[in-house]
Coordinates of C-alpha atoms and ligand atoms in Angstrom, one line a residue:
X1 CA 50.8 95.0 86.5
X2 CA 51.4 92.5 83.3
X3 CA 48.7 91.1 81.8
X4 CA 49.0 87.5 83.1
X5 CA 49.8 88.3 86.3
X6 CA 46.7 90.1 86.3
X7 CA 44.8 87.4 85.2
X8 CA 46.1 84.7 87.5
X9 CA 45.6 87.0 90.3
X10 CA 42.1 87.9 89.5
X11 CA 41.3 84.2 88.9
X12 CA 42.6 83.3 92.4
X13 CA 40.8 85.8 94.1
X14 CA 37.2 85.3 92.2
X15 CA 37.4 81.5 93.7
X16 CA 37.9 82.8 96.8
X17 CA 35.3 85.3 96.9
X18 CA 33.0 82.4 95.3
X19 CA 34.1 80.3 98.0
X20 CA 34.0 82.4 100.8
X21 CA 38.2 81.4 101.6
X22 CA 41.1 83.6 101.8
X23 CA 45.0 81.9 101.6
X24 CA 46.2 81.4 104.8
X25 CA 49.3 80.4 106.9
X26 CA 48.8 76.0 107.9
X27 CA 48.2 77.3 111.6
X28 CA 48.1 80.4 113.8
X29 CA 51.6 81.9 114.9
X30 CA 52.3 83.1 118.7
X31 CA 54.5 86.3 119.1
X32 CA 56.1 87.1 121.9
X33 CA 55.4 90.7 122.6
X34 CA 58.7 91.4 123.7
X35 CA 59.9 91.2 120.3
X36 CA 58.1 94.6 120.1
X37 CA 59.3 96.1 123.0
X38 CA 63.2 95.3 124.0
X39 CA 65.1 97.9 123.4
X40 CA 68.4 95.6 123.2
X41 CA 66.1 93.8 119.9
X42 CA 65.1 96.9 118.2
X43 CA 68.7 98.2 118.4
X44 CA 69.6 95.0 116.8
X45 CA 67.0 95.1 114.0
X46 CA 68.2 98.2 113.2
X47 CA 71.8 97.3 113.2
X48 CA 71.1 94.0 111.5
X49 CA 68.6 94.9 109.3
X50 CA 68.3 98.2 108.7
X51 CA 71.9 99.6 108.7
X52 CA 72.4 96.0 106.5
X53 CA 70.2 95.3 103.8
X54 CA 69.5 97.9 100.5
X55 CA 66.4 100.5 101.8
X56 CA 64.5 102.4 99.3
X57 CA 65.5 106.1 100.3
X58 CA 64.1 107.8 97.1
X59 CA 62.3 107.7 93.9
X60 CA 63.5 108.5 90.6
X61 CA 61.5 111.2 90.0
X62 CA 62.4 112.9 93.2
X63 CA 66.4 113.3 91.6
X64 CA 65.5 113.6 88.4
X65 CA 67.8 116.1 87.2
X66 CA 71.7 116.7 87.2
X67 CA 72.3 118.5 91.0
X68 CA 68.7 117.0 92.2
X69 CA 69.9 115.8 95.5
X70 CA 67.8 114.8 98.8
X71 CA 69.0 114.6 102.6
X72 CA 66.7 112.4 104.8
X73 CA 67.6 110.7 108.1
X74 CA 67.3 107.2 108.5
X75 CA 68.1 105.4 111.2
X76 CA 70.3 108.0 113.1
X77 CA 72.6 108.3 109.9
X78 CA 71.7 111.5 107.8
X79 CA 71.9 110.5 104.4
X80 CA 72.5 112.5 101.1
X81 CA 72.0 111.7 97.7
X82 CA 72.3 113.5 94.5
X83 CA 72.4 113.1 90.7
X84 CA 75.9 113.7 89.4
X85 CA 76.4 115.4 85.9
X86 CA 77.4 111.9 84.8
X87 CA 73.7 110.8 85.5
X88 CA 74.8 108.7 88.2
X89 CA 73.1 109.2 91.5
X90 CA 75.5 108.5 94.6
X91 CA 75.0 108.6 98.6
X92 CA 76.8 109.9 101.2
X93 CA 76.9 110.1 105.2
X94 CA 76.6 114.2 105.1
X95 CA 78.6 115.1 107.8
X96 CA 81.3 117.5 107.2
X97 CA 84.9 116.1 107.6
X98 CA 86.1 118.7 108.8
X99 CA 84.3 118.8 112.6
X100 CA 81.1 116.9 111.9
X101 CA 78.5 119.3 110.9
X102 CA 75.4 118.4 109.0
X103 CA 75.6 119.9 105.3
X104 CA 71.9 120.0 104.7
X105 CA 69.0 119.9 106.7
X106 CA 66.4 116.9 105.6
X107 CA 65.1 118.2 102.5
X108 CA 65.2 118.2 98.8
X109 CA 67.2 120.6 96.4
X110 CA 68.9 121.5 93.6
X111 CA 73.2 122.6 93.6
X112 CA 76.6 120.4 92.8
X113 CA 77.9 122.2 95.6
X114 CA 77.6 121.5 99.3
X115 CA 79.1 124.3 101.5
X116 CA 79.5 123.5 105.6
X117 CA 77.3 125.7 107.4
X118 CA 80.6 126.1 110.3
X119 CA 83.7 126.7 108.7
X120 CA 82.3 127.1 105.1
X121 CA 84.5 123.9 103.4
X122 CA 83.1 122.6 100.3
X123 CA 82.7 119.2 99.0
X124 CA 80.8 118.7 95.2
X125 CA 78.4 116.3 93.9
X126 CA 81.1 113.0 94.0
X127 CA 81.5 113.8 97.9
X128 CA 85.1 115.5 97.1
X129 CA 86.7 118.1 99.4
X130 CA 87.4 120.7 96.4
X131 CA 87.2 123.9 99.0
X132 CA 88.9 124.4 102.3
X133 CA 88.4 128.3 103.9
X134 CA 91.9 130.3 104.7
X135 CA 93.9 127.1 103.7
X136 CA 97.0 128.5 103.7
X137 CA 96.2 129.4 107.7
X138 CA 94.9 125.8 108.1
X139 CA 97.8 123.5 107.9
X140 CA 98.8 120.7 105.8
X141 CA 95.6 118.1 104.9
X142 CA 95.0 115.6 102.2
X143 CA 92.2 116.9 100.5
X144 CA 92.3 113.7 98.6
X145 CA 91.5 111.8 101.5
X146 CA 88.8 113.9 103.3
X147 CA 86.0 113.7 100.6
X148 CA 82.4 112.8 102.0
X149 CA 81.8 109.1 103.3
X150 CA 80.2 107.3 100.5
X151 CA 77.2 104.6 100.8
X152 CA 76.8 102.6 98.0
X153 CA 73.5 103.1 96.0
X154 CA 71.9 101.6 93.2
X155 CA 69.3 102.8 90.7
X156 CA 66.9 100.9 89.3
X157 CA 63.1 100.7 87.9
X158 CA 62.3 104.5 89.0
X159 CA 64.0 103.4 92.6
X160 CA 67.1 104.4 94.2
X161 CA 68.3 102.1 97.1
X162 CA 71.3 103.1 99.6
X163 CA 73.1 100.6 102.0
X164 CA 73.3 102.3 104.9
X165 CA 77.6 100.7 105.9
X166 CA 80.2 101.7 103.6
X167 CA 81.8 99.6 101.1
X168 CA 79.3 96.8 101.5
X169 CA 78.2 95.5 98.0
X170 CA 74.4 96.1 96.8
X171 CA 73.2 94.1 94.4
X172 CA 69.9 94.9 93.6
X173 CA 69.2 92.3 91.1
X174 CA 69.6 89.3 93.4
X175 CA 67.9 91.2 96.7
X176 CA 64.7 92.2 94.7
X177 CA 64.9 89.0 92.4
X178 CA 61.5 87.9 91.9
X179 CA 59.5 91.5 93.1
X180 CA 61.7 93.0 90.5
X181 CA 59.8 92.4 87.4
X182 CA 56.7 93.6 89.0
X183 CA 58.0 96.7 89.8
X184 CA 59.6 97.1 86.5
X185 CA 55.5 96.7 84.7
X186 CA 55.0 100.1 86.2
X187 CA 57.5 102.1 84.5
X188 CA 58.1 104.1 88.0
X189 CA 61.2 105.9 85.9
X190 CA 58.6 107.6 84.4
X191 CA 55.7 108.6 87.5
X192 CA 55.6 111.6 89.0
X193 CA 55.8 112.6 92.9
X194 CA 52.6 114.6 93.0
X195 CA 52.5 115.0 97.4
X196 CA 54.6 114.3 99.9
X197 CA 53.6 114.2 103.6
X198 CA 55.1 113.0 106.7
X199 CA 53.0 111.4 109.6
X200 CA 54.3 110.5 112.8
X201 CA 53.7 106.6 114.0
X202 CA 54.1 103.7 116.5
X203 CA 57.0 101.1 116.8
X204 CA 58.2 100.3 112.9
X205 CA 56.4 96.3 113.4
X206 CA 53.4 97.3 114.5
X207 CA 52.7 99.7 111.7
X208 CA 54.2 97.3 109.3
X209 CA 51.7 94.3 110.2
X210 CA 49.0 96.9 109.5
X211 CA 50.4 96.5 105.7
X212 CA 49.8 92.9 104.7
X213 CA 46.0 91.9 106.0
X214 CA 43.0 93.0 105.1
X215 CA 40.9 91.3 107.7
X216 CA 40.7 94.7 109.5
X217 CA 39.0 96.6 106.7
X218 CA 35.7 96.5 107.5
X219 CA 35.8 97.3 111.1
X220 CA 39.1 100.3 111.2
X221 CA 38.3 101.5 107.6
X222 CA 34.3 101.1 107.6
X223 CA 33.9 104.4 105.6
X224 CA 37.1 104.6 103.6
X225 CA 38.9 101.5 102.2
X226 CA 36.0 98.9 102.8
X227 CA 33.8 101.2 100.5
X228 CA 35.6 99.7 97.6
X229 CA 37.7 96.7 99.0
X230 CA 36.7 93.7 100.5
X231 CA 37.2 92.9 104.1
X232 CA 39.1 89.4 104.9
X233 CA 39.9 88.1 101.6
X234 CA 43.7 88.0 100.9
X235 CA 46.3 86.4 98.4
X236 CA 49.7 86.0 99.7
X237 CA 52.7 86.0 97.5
X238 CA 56.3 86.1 98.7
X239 CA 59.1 86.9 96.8
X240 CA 62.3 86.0 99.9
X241 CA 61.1 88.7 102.4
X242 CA 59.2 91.3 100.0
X243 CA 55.4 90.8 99.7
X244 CA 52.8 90.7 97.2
X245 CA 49.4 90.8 99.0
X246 CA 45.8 90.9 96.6
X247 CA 42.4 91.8 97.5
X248 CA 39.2 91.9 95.6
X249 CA 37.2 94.9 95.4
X250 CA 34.0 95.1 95.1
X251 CA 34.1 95.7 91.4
X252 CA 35.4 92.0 90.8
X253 CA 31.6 90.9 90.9
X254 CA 31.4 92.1 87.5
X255 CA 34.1 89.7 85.8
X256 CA 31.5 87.0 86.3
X257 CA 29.4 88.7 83.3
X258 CA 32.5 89.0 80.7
X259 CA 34.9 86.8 79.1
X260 CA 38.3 86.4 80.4
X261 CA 39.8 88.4 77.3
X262 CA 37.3 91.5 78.6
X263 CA 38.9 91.7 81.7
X264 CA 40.1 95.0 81.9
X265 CA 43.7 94.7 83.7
X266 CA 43.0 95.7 87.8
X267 CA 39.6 95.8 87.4
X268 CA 38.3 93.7 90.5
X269 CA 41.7 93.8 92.4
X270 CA 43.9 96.0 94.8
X271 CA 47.2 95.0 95.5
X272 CA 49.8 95.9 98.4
X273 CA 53.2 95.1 97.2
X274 CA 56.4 95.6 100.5
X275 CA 60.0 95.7 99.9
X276 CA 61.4 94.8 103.4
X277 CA 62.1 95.9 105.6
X278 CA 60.2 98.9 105.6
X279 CA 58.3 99.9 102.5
X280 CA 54.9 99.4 100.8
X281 CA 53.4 100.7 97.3
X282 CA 50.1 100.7 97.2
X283 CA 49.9 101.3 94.0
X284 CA 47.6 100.3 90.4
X285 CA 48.4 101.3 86.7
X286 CA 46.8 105.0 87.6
X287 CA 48.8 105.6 90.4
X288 CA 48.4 105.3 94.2
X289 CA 50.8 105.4 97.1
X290 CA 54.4 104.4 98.2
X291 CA 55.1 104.6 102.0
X292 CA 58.4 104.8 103.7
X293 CA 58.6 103.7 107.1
X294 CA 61.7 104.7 108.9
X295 CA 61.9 103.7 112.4
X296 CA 63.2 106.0 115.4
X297 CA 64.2 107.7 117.5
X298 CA 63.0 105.4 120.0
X299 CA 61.7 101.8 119.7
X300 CA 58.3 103.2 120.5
X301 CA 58.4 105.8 117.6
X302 CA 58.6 105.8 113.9
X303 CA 57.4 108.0 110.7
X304 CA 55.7 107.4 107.7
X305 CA 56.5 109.6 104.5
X306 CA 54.1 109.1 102.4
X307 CA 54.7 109.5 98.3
X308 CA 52.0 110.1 95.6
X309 CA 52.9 109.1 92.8
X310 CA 51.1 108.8 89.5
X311 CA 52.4 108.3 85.4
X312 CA 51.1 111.6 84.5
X313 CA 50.3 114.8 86.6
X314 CA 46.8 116.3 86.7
X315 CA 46.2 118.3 83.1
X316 CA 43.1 120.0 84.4
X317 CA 41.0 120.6 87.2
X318 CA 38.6 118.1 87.0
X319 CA 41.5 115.2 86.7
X320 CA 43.3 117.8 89.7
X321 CA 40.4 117.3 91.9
X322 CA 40.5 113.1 91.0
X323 CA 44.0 112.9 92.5
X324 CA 43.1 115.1 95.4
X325 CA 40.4 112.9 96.5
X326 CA 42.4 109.6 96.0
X327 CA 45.3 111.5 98.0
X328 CA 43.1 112.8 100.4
X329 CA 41.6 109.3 101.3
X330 CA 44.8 107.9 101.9
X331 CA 45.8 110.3 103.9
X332 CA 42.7 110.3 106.1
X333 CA 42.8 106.5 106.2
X334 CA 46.3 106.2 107.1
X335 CA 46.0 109.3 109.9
X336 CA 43.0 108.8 111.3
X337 CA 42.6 105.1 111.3
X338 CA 45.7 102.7 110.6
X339 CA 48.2 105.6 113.3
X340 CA 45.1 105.8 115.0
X341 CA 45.2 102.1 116.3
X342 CA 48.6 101.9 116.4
X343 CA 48.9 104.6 118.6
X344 CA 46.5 102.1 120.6
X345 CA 48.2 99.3 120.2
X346 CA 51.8 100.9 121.7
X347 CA 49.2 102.2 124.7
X348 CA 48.6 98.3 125.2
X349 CA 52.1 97.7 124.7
X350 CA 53.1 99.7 127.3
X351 CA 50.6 98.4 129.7
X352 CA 52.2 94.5 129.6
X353 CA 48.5 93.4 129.4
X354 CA 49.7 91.1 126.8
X355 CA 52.8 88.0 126.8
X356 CA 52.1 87.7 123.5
X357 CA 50.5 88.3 120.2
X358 CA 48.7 85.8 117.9
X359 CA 48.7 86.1 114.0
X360 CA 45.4 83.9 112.5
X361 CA 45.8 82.0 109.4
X362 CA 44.5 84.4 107.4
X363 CA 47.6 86.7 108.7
X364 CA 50.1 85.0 106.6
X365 CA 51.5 88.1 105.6
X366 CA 52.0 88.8 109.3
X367 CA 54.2 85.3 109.8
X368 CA 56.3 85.8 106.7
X369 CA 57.2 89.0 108.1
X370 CA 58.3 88.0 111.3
X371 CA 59.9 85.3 109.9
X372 CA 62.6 87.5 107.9
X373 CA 63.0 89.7 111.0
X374 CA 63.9 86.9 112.8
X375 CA 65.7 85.6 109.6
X376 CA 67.7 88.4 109.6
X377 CA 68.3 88.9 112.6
X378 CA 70.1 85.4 112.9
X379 CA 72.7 86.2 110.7
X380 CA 76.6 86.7 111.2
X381 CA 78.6 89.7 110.2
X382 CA 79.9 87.6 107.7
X383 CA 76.5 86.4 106.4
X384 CA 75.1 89.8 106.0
X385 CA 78.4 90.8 104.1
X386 CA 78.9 88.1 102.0
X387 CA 79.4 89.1 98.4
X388 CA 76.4 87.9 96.0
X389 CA 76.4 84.5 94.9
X390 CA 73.9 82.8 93.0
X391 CA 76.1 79.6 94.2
X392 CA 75.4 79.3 97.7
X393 CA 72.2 81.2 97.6
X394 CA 72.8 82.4 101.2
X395 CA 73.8 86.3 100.9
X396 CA 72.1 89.5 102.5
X397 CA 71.7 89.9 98.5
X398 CA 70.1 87.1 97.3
X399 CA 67.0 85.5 99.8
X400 CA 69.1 83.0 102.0
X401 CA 67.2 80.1 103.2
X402 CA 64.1 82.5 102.6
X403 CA 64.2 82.7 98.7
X404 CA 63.5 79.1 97.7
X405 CA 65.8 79.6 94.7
X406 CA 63.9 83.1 94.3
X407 CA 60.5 81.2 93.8
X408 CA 57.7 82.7 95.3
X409 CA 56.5 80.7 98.6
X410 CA 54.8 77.8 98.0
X411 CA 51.2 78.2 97.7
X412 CA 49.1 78.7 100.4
X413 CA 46.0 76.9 101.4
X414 CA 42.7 78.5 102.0
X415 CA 40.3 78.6 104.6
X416 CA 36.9 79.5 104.9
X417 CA 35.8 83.3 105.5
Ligands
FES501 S1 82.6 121.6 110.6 FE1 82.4 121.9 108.5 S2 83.8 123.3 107.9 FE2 84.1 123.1 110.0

């Protein structure tokens, strides 16, 4: 995080600790809870929103050499991606044009080569057909024109986003316009992936909501998170539909006793950044935790892959058994208590004990959220395609009537804890 953000953030969240207020939403929001549960809507958000807007699929330092390629499933589409020997990392729907085979099971690996399982053709690391078994027995085809599907990709600030419909444009400088330069202050090109694990959870929203309050701290996490975070103190920022949410820790008591120009930068603060639709880092100048969320295969289902990533790896055992703990924690915390309740909450789901949901004011996070689903999910074709434009402000790549001219939202007002 820079400096003055730092401070500015710190600053905000002192007064409300002094104050006993959090930021907060002008009045409480009803949802309806069949946004949650119709099928027909989730197959919609993930037409509209997921198979539509740039996802972050992978890190940097997961493809960081020539070959480097991963294969993950998102969304029903099985997705492949891998670092070229012009440095260039592309995507591509990896299903074999030949009779639809998968080339790769979900993974990560290392070749400029992907051979069909089936009939053994080959395609290399642009996605061209440059090796077709027995061709001479198999009859006349245009290799030219039966290379891999492509799905553009971008790379940028350690992150590599894929659009999930061919030949859409992705323009990552006007979707992440405002949340960029605060990802760029970590120097993600750099981290390292240190773990990777994979936990199974509950309908994509109602894990999501989990990410952007802290007012449940102190009663799910009593032994984990609220040991060093405050419970129900929050600053919202929102940059169009990505979020910046701050909380103090308890270490922020101890600004009081120093100058401003003391302040060591994150001391006294945690902060929860998203990148709709589905991903959160979790994340400080030593490292933390990026989570993907990928929905599926049902509306009642979804997983989180978890990514720890730090600047530099462990150099010794003691620093080894540092990161283990801090990886450790958020894996119990995430397993055992955030799945945990949402597991519950899709029981109660299921039961229709509920018409609808209520987000408090100190949920603001929670509103804005559901606000760019619903956002989103009012657009045409032809809004969600619409070439970038800083003119009419409107396209799936810049914010629409969400960004404010990329401003964050305007401030929110407080209310007493
Ligand atoms: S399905 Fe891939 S080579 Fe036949």
């Amino acid at each position: 995080m820079r400096r003055s953000e730092y401070i500015a953030l710190a600053e905000r969240l002192l007064a409300h600790v002094t104050d006993g207020t959090t930021d907060s939403a002008e009045s409480v929001k009803h949802i309806p809870v069949r946004n949650y549960l119709e099928p027909v809507r989730w197959q919609r958000e993930m037409d509209q929103i997921f198979r539509r807007l740039p996802l972050l699929l992978a890190l940097t330092c997961e493809l960081r050499e020539t070959g480097d390629y991963k294969s993950i499933d998102v969304v029903g589409l099985p997705v492949l991606m891998v670092r070229g020997d012009d440095g260039i990392v592309r995507a591509f729907i990896r299903t074999c044009t030949h009779r639809g085979t998968l080339l790769t099971e979900e993974g990560k690996g290392q070749c400029d080569r992907f051979t069909c399982p089936y009939h053994g053709w080959t395609f290399d690391d642009r996605g061209a057909l440059v090796g077709v078994a027995g061709r001479h027995k198999f009859g006349e085809i245009r290799t030219a024109s039966r290379g891999l599907v492509q799905l553009p990709s971008a790379e940028r600030a350690g992150m590599i986003f894929v659009r999930l419909t061919p030949g859409a444009p992705i323009d990552l400088e006007q979707y992440l316009e405002g949340m960029m330069p605060e990802l760029e202050s970590f120097g993600l090109e750099n981290w390292h992936l240190y773990r990777q694990n994979e936990l199974p959870t509950s309908n994509w929203k109602v894990a999501h909501d989990g990410y952007l309050e802290g007012y449940h701290f102190s009663t799910l996490h009593p032994n984990t998170i609220a040991k060093q975070v405050m419970n129900n103190i929050m600053t919202y920022d929102a940059y169009g539909p990505h979020q910046r949410v701050g909380f103090p820790t308890y270490r922020i008591h101890g600004l009081r006793e120093k100058a401003q120009k003391e302040w060591e930068t994150e001391e006294g603060v945690s902060v929860v950044r998203t990148i709709f639709p589905n991903v959160s880092f979790a994340i400080g100048l030593r490292g933390g935790l990026m989570s993907q969320l990928l929905p599926g295969p049902t509306p009642q289902t979804s997983r989180t892959i978890q990514n720890h990533i730090y600047p530099r790896l462990p150099a010794n055992d003691e620093e080894r058994a540092q990161t283990d703990a801090s990886v450790n924690l958020f894996m119990y915390a995430v397993e055992k208590e955030d799945n945990w309740v949402c597991a519950q909450i899709q029981r109660g789901l299921a039961s229709g004990g509920n018409q609808d949901f209520v987000f408090g004011k100190n949920e603001l996070g929670l509103h804005r959220l559901h606000e760019s689903i619903d956002y989103y999910l009012s657009l045409s074709s032809e809004e969600l395609f619409k070439p970038s434009s800083k003119q009419n402000g409107s396209s799936i790549n810049g914010h629409g009537n969400l960004s404010q001219a990329s401003e964050p939202a305007p401030s929110p007002g407080t209310i007493k804890d």
